[in-house]
PDB file of C-alpha atoms in Angstrom:
ATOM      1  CA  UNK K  84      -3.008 -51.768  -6.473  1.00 94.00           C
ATOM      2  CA  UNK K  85      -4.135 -49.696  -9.780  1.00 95.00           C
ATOM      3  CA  UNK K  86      -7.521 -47.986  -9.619  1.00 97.00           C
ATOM      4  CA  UNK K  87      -9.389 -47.141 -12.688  1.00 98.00           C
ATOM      5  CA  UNK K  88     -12.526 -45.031 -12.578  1.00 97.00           C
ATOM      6  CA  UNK K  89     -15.331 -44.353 -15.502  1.00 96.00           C
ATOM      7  CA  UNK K  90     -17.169 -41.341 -15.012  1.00 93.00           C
ATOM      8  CA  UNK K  91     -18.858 -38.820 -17.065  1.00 88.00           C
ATOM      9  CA  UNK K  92     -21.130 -35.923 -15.455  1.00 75.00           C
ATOM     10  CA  UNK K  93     -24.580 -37.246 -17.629  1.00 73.00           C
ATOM     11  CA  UNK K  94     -25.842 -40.549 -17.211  1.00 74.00           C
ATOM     12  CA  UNK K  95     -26.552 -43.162 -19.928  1.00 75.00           C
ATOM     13  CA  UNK K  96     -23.387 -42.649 -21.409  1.00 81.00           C
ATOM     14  CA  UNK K  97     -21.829 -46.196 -21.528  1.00 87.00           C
ATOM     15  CA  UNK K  98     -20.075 -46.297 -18.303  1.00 91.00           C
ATOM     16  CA  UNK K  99     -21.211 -49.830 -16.874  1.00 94.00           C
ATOM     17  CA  UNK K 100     -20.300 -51.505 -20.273  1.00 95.00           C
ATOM     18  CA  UNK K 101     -16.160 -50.085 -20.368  1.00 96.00           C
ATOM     19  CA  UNK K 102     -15.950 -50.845 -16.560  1.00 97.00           C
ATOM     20  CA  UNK K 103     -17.213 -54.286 -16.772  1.00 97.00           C
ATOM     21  CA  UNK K 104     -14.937 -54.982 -20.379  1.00 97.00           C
ATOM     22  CA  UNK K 105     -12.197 -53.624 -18.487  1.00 98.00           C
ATOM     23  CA  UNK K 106     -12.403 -55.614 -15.706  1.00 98.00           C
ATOM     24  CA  UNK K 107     -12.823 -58.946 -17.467  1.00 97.00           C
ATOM     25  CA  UNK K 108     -10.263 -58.207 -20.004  1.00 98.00           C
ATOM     26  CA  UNK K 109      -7.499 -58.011 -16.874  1.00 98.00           C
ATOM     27  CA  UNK K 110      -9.456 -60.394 -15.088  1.00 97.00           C
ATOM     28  CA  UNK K 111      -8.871 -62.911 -18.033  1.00 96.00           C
ATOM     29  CA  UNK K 112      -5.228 -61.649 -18.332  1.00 96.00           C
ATOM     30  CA  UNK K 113      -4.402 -63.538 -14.836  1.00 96.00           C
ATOM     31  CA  UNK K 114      -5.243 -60.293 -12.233  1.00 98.00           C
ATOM     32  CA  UNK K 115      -6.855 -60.298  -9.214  1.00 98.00           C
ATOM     33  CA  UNK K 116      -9.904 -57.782  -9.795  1.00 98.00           C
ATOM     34  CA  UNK K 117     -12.533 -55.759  -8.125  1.00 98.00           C
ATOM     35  CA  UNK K 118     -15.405 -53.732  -9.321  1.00 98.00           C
ATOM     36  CA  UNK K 119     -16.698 -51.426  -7.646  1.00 96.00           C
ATOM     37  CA  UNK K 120     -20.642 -49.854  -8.145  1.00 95.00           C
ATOM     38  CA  UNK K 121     -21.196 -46.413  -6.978  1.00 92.00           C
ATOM     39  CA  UNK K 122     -24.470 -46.789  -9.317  1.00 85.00           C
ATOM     40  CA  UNK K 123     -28.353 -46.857  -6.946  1.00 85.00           C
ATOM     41  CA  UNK K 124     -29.506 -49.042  -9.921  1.00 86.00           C
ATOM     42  CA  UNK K 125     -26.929 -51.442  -9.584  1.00 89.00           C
ATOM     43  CA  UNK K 126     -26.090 -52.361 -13.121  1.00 92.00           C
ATOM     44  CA  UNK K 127     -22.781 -53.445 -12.425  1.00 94.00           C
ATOM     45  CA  UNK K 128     -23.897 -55.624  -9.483  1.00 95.00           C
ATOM     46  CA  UNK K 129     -26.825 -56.997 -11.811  1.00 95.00           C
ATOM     47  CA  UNK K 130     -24.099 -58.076 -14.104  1.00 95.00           C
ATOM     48  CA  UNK K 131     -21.864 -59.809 -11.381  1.00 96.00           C
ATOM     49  CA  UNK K 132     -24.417 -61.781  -9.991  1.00 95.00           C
ATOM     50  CA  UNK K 133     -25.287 -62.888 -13.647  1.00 94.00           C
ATOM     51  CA  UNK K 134     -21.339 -63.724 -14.028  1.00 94.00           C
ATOM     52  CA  UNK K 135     -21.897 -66.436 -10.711  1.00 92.00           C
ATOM     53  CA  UNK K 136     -23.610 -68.760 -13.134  1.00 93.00           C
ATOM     54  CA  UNK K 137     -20.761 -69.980 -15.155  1.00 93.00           C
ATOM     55  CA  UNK K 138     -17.739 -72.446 -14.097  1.00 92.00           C
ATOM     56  CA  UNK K 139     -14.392 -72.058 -15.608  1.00 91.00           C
ATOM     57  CA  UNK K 140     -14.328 -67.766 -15.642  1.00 94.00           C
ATOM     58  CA  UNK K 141     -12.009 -65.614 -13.314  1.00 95.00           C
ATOM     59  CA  UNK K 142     -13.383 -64.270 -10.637  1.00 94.00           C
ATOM     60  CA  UNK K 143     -14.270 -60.391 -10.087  1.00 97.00           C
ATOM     61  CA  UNK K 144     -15.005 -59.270  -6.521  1.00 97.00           C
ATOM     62  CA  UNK K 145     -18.274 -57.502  -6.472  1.00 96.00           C
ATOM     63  CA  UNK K 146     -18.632 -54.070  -4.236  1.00 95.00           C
ATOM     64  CA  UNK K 147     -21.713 -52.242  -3.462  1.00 94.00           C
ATOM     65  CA  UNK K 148     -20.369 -48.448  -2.659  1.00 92.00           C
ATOM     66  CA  UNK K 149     -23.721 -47.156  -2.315  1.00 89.00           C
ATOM     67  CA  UNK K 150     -23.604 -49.144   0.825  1.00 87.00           C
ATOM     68  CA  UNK K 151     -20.790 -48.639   2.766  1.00 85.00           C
ATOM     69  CA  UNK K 152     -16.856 -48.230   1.833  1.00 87.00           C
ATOM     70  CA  UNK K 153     -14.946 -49.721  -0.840  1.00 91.00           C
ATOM     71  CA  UNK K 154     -13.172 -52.339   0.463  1.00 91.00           C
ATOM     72  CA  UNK K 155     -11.119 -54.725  -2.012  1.00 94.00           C
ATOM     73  CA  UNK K 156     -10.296 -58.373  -0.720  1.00 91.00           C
ATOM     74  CA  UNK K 157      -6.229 -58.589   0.379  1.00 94.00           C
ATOM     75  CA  UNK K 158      -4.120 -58.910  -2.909  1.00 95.00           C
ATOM     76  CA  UNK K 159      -6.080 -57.078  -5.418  1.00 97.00           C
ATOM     77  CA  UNK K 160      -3.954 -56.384  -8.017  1.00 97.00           C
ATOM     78  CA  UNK K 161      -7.002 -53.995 -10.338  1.00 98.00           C
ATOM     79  CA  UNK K 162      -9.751 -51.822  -8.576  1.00 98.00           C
ATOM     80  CA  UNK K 163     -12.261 -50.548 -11.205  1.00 98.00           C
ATOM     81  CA  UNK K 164     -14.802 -48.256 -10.326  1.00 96.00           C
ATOM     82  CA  UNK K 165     -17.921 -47.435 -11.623  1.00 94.00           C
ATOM     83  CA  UNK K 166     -18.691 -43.712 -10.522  1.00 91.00           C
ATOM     84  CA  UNK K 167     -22.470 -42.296 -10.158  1.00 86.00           C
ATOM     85  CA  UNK K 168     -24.073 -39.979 -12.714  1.00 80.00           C
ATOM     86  CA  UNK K 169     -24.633 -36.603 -12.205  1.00 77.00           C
ATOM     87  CA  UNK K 170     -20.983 -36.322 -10.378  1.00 79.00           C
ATOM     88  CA  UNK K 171     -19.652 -32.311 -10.081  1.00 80.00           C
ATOM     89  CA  UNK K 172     -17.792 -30.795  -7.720  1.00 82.00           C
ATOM     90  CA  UNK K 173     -16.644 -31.739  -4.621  1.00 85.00           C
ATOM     91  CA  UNK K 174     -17.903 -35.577  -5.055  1.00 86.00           C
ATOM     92  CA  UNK K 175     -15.496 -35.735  -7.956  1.00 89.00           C
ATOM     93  CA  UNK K 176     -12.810 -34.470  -5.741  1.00 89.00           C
ATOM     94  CA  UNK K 177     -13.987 -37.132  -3.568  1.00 89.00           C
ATOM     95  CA  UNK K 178     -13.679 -39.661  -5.934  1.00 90.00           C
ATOM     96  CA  UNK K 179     -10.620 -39.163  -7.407  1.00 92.00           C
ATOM     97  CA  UNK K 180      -8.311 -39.440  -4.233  1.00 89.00           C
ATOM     98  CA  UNK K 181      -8.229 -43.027  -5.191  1.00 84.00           C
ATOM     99  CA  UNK K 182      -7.625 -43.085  -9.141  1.00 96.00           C
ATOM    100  CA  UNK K 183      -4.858 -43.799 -11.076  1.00 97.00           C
ATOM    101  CA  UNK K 184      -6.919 -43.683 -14.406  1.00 98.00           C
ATOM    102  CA  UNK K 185      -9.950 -42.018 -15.517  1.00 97.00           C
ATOM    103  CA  UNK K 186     -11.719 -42.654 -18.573  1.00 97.00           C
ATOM    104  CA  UNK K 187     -14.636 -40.657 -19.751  1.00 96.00           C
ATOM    105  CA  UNK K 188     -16.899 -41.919 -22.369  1.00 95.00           C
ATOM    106  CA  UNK K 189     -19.078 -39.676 -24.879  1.00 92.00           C
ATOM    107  CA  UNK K 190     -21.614 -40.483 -26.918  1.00 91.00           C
ATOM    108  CA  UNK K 191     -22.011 -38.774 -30.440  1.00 91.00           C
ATOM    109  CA  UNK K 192     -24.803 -36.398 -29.906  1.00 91.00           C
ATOM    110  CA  UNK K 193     -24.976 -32.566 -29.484  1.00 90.00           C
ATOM    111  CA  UNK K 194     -26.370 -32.746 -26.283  1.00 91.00           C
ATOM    112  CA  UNK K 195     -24.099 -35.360 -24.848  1.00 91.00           C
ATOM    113  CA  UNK K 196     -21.004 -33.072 -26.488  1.00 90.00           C
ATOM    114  CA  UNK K 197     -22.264 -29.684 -24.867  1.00 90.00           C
ATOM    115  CA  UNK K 198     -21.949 -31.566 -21.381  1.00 89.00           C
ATOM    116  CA  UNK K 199     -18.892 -33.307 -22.160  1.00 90.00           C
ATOM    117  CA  UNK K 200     -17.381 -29.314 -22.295  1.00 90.00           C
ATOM    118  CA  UNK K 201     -18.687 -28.637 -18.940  1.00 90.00           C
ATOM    119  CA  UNK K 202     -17.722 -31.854 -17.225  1.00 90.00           C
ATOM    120  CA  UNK K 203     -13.977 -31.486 -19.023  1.00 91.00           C
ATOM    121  CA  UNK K 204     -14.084 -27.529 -17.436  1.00 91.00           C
ATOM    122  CA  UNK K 205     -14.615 -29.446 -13.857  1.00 92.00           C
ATOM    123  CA  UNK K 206     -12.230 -32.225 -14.700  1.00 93.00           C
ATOM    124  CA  UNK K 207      -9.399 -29.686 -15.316  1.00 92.00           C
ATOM    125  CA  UNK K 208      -9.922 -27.385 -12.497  1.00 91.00           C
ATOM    126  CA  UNK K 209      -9.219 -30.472 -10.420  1.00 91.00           C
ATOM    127  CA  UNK K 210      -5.728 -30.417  -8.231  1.00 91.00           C
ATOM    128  CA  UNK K 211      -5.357 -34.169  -8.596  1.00 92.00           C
ATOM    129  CA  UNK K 212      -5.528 -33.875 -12.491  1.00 94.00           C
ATOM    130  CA  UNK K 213      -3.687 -30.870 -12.945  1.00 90.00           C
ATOM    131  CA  UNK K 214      -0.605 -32.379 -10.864  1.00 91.00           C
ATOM    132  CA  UNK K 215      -0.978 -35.699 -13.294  1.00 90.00           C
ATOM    133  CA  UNK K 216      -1.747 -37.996 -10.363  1.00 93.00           C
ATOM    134  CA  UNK K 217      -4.694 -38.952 -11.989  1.00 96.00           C
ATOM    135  CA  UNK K 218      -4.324 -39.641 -15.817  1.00 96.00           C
ATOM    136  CA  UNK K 219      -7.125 -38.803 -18.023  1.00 97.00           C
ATOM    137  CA  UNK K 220      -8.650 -40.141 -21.308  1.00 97.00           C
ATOM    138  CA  UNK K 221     -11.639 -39.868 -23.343  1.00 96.00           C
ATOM    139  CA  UNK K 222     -13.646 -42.559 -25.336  1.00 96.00           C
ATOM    140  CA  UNK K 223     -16.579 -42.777 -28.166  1.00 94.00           C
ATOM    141  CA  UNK K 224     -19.257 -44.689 -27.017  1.00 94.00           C
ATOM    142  CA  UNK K 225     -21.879 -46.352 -29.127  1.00 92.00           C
ATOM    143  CA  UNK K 226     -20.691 -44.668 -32.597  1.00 91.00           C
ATOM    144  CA  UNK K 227     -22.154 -45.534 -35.721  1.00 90.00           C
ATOM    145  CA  UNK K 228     -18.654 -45.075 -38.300  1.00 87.00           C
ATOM    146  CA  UNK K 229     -19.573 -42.996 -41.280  1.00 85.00           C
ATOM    147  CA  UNK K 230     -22.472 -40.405 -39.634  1.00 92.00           C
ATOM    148  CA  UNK K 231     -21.882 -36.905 -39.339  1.00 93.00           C
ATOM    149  CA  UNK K 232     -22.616 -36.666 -35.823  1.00 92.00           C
ATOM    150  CA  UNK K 233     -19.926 -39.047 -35.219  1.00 90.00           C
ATOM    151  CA  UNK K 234     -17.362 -37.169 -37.515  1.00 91.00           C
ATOM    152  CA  UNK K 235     -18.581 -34.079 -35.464  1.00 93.00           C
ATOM    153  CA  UNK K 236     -17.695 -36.012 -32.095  1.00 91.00           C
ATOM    154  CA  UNK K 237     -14.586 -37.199 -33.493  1.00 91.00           C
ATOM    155  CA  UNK K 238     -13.416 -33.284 -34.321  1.00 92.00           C
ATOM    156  CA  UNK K 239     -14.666 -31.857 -31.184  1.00 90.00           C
ATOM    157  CA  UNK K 240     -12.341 -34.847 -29.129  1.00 91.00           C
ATOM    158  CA  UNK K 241      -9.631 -33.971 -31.284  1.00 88.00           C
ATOM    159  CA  UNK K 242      -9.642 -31.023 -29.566  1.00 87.00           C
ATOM    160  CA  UNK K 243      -9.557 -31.070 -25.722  1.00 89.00           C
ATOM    161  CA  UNK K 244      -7.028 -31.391 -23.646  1.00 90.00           C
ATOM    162  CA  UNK K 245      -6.811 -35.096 -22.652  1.00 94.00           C
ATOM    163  CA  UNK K 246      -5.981 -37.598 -25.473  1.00 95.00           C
ATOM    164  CA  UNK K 247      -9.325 -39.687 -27.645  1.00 95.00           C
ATOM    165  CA  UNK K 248      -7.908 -43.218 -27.391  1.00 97.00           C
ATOM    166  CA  UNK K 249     -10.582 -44.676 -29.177  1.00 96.00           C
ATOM    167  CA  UNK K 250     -14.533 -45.308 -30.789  1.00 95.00           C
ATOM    168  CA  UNK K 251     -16.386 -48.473 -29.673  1.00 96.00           C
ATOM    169  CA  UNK K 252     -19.525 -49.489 -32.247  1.00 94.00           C
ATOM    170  CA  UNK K 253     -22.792 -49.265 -31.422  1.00 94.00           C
ATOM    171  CA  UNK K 254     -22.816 -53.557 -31.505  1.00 94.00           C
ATOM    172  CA  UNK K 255     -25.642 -56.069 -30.286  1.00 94.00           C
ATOM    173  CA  UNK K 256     -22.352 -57.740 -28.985  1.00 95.00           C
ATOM    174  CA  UNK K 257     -22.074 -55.433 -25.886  1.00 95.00           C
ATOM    175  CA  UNK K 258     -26.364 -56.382 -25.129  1.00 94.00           C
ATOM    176  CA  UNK K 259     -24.951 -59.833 -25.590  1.00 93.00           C
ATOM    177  CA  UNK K 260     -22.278 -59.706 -23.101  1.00 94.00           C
ATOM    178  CA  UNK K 261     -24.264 -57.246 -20.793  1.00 93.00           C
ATOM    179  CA  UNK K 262     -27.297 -59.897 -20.624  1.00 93.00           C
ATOM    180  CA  UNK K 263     -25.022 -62.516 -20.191  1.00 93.00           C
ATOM    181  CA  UNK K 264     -22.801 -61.749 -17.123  1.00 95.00           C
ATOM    182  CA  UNK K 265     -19.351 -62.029 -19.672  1.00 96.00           C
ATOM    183  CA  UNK K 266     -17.055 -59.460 -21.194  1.00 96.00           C
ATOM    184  CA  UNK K 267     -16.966 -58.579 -24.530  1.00 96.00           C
ATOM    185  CA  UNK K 268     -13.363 -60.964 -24.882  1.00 95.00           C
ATOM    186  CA  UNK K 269     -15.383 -63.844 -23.391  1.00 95.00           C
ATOM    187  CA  UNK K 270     -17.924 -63.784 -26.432  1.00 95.00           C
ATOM    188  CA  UNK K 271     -17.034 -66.176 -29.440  1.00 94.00           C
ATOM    189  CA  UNK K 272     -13.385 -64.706 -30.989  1.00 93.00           C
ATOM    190  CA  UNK K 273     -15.877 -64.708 -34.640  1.00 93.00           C
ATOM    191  CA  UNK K 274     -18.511 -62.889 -33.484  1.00 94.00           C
ATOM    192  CA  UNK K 275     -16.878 -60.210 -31.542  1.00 96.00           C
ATOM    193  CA  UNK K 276     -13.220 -59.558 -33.977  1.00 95.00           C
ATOM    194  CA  UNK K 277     -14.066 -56.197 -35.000  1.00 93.00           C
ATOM    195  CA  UNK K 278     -15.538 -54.872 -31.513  1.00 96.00           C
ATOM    196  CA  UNK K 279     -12.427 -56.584 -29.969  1.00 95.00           C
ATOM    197  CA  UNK K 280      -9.305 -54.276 -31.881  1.00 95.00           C
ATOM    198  CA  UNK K 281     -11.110 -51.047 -30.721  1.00 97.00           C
ATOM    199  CA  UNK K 282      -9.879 -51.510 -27.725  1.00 98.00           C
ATOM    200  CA  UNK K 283      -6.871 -51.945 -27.988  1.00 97.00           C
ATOM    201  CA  UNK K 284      -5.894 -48.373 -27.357  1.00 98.00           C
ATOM    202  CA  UNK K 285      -7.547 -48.303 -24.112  1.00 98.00           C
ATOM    203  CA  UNK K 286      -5.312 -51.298 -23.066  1.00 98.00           C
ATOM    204  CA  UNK K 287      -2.123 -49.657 -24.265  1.00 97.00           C
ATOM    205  CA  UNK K 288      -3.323 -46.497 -22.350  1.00 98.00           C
ATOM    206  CA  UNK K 289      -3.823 -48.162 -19.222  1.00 98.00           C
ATOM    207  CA  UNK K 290      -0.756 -50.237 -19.643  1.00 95.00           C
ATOM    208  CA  UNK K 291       1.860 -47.977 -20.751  1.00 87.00           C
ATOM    209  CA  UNK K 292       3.824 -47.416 -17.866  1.00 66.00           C
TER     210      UNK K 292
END
């Protein structure tokens, strides 16, 4: 079984929406998947009970880790896991004993950069990462193309020490799929085209063996 973890060290940063894509997307691809919310407010679980509605869409086992363990039903082929905000230290340590992949997503703004730094210090200082059991990548969440601040971002990425796979838009197409209960490849092929090739990166990332 793979594990794949999104976690960043400040909150509101966009984790929910790539764990939930990225479980549908392999979900949709024929996997057996779990996501997993490590979240008190339970946005992850909000969106899997809102998934139960429809008839016809894969499956994705739902697990509360602010509860108790994380358990994934026998023959789960893709564990995603949605970590808390506000994670340092020792709880990332924690964490990480389980992951294959980690993907951090920043969001164009000074402040959001300044704790990217710290959280990348952490990240690095980390035995699992340094020894490359645990693969690292970084994304840009809700960018608006053509703004400084996101050209800023974009440099300062360029620059650390795990690779910038990708931007994803600021879109009304990720509040669609969020309100919803569907991933962002279960929208309509002509409304979501452009959001869709951004991620293809991440994909070849997490796929590229």
């Amino acid at each position: 079984m793979r594990t794949i973890m999104l976690m960043n060290a400040k909150g509101g940063c966009g984790k929910t929406t790539l764990a939930t894509n990225i479980a549908t997307w392999y979900a949709d691809e024929g996997a057996k998947v779990a996501l997993a919310d490590f979240d008190p407010q339970g946005s992850t679980l909000d969106w899997l009970e809102a998934r139960k509605q429809y008839i016809g869409i894969p499956l994705i086992q739902a697990i509360d880790a602010c509860s108790g363990p994380v358990r994934s039903a026998r023959g789960t082929e893709l564990l995603v896991l949605d970590a808390p905000a506000g994670t340092h230290g020792k709880t990332i340590t924690e964490l990480l004993r389980r992951v294959d992949f980690l993907i951090v997503p920043v969001l164009p703004s000074a402040i959001d950069m300044r704790a990217c730094s710290r959280f990348m210090q952490e990240l690095l200082n980390n035995g699992r990462i340094s020894r490359q059991q645990t693969r690292v990548a970084i994304v840009a969440n809700r960018v608006r193309e053509n703004t400084r601040i996101y050209h800023q971002l974009e440099e300062y990425l360029g620059h650390l020490k795990f690779p910038f796979l990708t931007h994803l838009r600021e879109s009304q197409n990720y509040i669609r799929s969020a309100e919803s209960g569907l991933g962002l490849f279960e929208l309509a092929p002509s409304l979501v085209w452009q959001d869709i090739e951004l991620w293809d990166p991440i994909f070849d990332w997490l796929n590229d063996k």
